[in-house]
Short mmCIF file of C-alpha atoms in Angstrom, two decimals:
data_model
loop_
_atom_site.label_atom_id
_atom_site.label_comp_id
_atom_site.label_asym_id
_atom_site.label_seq_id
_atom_site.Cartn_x
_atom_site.Cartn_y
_atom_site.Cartn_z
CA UNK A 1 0.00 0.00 0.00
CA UNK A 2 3.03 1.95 0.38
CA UNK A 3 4.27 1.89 -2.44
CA UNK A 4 0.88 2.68 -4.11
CA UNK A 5 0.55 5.57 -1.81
CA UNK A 6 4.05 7.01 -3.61
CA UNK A 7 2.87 6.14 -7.14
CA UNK A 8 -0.11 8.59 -6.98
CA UNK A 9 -2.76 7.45 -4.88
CA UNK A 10 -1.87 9.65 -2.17
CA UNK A 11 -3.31 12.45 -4.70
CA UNK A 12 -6.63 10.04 -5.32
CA UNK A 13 -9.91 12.19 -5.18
CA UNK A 14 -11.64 9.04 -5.05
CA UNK A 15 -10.92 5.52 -4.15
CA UNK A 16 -12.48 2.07 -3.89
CA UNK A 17 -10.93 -1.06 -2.34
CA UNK A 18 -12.67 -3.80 -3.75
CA UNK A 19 -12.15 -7.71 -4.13
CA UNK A 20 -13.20 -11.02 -5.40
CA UNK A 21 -14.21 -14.25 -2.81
CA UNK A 22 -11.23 -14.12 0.16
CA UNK A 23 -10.41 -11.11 -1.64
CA UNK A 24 -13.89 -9.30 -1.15
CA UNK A 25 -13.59 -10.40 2.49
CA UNK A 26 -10.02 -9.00 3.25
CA UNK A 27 -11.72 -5.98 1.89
CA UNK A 28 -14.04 -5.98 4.52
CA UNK A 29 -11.64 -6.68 6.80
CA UNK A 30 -9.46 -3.77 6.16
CA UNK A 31 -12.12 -1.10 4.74
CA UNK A 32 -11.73 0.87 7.60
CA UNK A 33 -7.65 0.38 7.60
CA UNK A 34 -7.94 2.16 3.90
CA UNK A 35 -10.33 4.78 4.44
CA UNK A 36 -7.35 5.94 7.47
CA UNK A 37 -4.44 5.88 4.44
CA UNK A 38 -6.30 8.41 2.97
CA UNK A 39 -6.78 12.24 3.51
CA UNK A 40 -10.53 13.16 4.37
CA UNK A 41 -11.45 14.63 1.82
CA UNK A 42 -10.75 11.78 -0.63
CA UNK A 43 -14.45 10.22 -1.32
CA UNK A 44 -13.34 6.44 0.04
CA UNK A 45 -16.20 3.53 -0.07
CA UNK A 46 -15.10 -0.75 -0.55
CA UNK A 47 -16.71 -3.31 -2.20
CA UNK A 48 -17.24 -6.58 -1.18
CA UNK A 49 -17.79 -8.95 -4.68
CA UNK A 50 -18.90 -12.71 -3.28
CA UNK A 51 -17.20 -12.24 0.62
CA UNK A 52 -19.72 -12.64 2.82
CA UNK A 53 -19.39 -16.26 3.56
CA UNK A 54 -21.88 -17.44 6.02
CA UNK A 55 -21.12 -19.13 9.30
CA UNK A 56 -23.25 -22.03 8.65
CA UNK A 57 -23.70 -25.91 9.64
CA UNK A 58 -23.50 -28.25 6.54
CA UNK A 59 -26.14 -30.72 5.84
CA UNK A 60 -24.39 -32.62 8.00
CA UNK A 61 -25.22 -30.29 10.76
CA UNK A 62 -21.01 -30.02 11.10
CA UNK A 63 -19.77 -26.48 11.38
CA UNK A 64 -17.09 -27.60 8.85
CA UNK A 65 -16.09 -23.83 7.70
CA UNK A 66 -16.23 -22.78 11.16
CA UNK A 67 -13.40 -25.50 12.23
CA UNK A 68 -11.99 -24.16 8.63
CA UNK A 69 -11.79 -20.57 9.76
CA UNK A 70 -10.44 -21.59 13.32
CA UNK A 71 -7.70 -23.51 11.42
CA UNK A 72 -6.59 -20.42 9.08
CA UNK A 73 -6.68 -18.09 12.02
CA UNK A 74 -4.50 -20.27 14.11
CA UNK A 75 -2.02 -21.11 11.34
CA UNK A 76 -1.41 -17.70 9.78
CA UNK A 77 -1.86 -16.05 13.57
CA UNK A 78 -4.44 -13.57 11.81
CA UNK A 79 -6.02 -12.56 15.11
CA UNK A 80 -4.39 -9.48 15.25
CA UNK A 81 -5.31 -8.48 11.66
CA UNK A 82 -9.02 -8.67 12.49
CA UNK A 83 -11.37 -5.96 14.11
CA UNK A 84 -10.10 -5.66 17.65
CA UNK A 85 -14.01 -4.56 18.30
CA UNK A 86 -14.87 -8.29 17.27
CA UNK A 87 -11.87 -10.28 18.75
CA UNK A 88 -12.96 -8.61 21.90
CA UNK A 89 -16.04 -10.14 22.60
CA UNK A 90 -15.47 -13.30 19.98
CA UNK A 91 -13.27 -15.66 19.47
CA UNK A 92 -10.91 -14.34 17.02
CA UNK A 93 -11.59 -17.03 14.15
CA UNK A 94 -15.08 -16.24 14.16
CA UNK A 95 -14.52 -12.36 13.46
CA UNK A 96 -13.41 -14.13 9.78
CA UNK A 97 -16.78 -14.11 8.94
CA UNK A 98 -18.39 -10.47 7.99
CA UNK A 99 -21.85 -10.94 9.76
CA UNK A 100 -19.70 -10.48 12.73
CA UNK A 101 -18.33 -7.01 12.25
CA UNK A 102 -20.13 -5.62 9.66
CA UNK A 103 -22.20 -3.59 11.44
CA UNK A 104 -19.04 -1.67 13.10
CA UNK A 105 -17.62 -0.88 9.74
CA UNK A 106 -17.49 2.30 9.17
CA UNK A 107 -16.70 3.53 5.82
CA UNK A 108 -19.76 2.94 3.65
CA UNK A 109 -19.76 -0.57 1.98
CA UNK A 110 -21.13 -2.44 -0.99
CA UNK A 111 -22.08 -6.17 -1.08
CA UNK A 112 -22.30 -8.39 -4.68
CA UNK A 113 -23.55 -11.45 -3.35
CA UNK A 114 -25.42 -14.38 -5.31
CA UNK A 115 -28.08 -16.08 -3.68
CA UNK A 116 -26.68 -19.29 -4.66
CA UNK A 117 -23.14 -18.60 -4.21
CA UNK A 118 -21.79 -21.84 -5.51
CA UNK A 119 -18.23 -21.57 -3.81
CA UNK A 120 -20.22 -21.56 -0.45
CA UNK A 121 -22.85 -24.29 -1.84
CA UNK A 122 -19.55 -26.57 -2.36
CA UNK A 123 -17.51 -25.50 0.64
CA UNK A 124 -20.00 -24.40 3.48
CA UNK A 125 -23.47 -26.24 2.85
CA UNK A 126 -22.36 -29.05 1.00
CA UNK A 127 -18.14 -29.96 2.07
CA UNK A 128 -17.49 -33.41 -0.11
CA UNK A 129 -17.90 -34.39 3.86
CA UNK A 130 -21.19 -34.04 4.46
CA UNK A 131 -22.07 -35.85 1.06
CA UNK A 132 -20.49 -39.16 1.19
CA UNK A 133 -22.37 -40.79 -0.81
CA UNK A 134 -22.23 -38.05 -3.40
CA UNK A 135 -26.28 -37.48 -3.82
CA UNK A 136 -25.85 -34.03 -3.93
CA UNK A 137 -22.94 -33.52 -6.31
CA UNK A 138 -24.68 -33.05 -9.67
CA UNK A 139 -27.05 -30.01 -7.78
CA UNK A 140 -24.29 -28.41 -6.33
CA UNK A 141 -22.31 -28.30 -9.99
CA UNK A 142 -25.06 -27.61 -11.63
CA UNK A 143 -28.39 -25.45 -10.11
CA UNK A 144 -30.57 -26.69 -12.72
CA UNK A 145 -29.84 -30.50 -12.28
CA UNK A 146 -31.19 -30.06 -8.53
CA UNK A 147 -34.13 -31.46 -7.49
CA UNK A 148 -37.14 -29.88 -5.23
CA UNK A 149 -35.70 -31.30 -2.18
CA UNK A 150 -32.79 -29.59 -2.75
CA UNK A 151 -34.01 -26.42 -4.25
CA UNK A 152 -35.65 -26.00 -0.79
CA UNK A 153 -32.42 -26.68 0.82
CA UNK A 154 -30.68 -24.09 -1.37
CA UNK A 155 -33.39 -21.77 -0.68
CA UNK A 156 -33.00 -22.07 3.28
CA UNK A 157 -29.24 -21.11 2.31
CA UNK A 158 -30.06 -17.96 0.62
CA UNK A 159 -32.67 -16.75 3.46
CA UNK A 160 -30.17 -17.26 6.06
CA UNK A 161 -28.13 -14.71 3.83
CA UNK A 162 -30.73 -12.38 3.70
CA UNK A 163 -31.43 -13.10 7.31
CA UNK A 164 -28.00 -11.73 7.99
CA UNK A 165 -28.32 -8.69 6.27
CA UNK A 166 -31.24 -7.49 8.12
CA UNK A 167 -29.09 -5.18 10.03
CA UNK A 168 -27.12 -3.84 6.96
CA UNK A 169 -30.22 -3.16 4.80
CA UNK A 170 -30.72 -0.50 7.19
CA UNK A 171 -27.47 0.56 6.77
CA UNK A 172 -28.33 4.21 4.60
CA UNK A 173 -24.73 4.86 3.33
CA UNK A 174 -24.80 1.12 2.04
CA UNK A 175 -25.35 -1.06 -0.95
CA UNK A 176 -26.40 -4.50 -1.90
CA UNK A 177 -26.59 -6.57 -5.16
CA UNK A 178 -27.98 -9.99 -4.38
CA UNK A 179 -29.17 -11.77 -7.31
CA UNK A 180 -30.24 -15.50 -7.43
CA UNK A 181 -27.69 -16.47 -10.28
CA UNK A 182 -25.71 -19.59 -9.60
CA UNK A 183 -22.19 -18.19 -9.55
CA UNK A 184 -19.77 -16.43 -7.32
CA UNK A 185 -17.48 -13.46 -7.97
CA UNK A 186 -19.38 -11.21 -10.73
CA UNK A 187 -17.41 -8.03 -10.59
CA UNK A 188 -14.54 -8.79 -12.79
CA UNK A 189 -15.93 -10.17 -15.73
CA UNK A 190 -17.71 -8.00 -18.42
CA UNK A 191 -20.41 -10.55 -18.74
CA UNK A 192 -21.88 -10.35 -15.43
CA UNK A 193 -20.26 -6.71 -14.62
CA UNK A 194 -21.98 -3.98 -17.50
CA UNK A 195 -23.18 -5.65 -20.66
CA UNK A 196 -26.27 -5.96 -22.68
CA UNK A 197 -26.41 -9.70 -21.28
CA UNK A 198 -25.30 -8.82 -18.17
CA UNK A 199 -27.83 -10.61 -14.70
CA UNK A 200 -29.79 -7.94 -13.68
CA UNK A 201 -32.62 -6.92 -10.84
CA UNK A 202 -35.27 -4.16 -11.82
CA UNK A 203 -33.39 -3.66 -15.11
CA UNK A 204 -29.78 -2.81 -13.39
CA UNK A 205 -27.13 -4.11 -13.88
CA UNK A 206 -24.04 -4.69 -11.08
CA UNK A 207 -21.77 -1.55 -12.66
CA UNK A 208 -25.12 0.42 -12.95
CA UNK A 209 -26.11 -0.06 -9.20
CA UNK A 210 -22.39 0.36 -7.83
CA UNK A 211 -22.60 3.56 -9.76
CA UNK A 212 -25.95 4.88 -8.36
CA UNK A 213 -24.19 4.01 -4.66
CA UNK A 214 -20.93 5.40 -5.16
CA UNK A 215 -21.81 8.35 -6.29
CA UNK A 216 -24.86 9.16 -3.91
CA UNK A 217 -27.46 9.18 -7.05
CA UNK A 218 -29.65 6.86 -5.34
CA UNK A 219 -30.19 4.57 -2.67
CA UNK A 220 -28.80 1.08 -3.96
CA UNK A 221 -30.27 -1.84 -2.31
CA UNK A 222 -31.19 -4.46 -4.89
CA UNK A 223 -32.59 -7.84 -3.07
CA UNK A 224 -33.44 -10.70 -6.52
CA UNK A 225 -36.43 -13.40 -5.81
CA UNK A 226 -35.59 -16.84 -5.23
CA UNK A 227 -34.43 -19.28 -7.92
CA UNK A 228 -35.49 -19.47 -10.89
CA UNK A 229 -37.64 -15.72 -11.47
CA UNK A 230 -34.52 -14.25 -13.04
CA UNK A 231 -34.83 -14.64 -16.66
CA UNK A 232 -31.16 -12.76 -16.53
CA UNK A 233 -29.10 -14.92 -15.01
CA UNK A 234 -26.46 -16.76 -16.52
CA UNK A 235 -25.93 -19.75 -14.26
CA UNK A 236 -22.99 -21.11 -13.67
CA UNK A 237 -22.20 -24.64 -14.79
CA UNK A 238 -19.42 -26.62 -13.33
CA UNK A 239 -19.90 -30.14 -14.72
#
């Protein structure tokens, strides 16, 4: 950060610290760390694109990412990088996951989430461990080879998402994209970024909402409805 401090940014007018999946979450993380590297007059805002991994049980009822997250933090000693207001009351390794501090963020903040974040279907609702028998591995490739049983379960996934954003939706200097496509980061590509195919909800697209936040046009909160109303999406297939 140093060194892009020296290269101009220092000078920035405006500035957004974004990232991708463990990158949207160290930008989280550090939002407020980056908003302090800046003068105050510099118009400074993150965005979160697929990091707000949920502390769930799999359908094993095993809080496999939990015991994941205690793991990383105990390797990599990454207590003292998180939000000392979290570690405080919390053990530190659950402070990895952002409906923990979120609320004590202060810099404003925008959330691209799916509602069928597939990286978290795979990893946090469905581990290869809680599916032995691999019933579930054709669904959790593929959205539209799941069955009604599992839609359901899918569906419980994405309201205990929304669930956890209660607080934030109140949140007036925030933003939220959370469309029910079957995919994870969107931000970087074109496809699902700005394009005439892009996903959309009410006729925005991701770049088009981020816009309408960043620059104060408009209060950006875009919530999709459940799997499958969105004629937009694109989903994901990983077969």
């Amino acid at each position: 950060m140093d060194e892009l401090l020296s290269l101009g940014l220092s000078n920035a007018k405006q500035a957004l610290l974004s990232g991708c999946s463990a990158g949207g979450l160290a930008a989280l993380i550090h939002c407020d760390d980056f908003r302090e590297m800046l003068p105050k007059d510099v118009n400074v805002k993150c965005l979160s694109d697929a990091g707000f991994f949920l502390n769930e049980k799999d359908i094993a009822g095993i809080p496999t990412f939990e015991r994941f997250y205690e793991d990383v933090v105990n390797l990599q000693g990454a207590a003292k990088s998180l939000k000392k207001d979290c570690t405080s009351r919390l053990e530190p390794y659950k402070c990895f996951f952002p409906e923990e501090f979120i609320s004590n963020i202060k810099t404003p903040v925008f959330l691209v989430n799916p509602g069928y974040d597939f990286w978290q279907i795979q990893n946090v609702l469905i581990p290869d461990s809680a599916d032995p028998h691999g019933s579930w591995l054709r669904c959790k490739l593929n959205i539209t080879l799941c069955n009604s049983k599992q839609l359901e379960v899918l569906e419980d996934f994405r309201k205990s998402l929304l669930k956890k954003l209660d607080g934030f939706q109140q949140n007036p200097e925030g933003g939220m994209f959370i469309i029910s496509c079957f995919s994870h980061c969107q931000t970087w590509m074109t496809g699902t970024w700005h394009a005439p195919y892009s996903p959309k909800i009410d006729n925005k697209t991701i770049a088009e909402a981020v816009g309408e936040w960043y620059f104060n046009r408009k209060a950006a909160k875009y919530i999709d409805c459940p799997y499958p109303c969105n004629p937009t999406c694109s989903h994901f297939s990983l077969t």
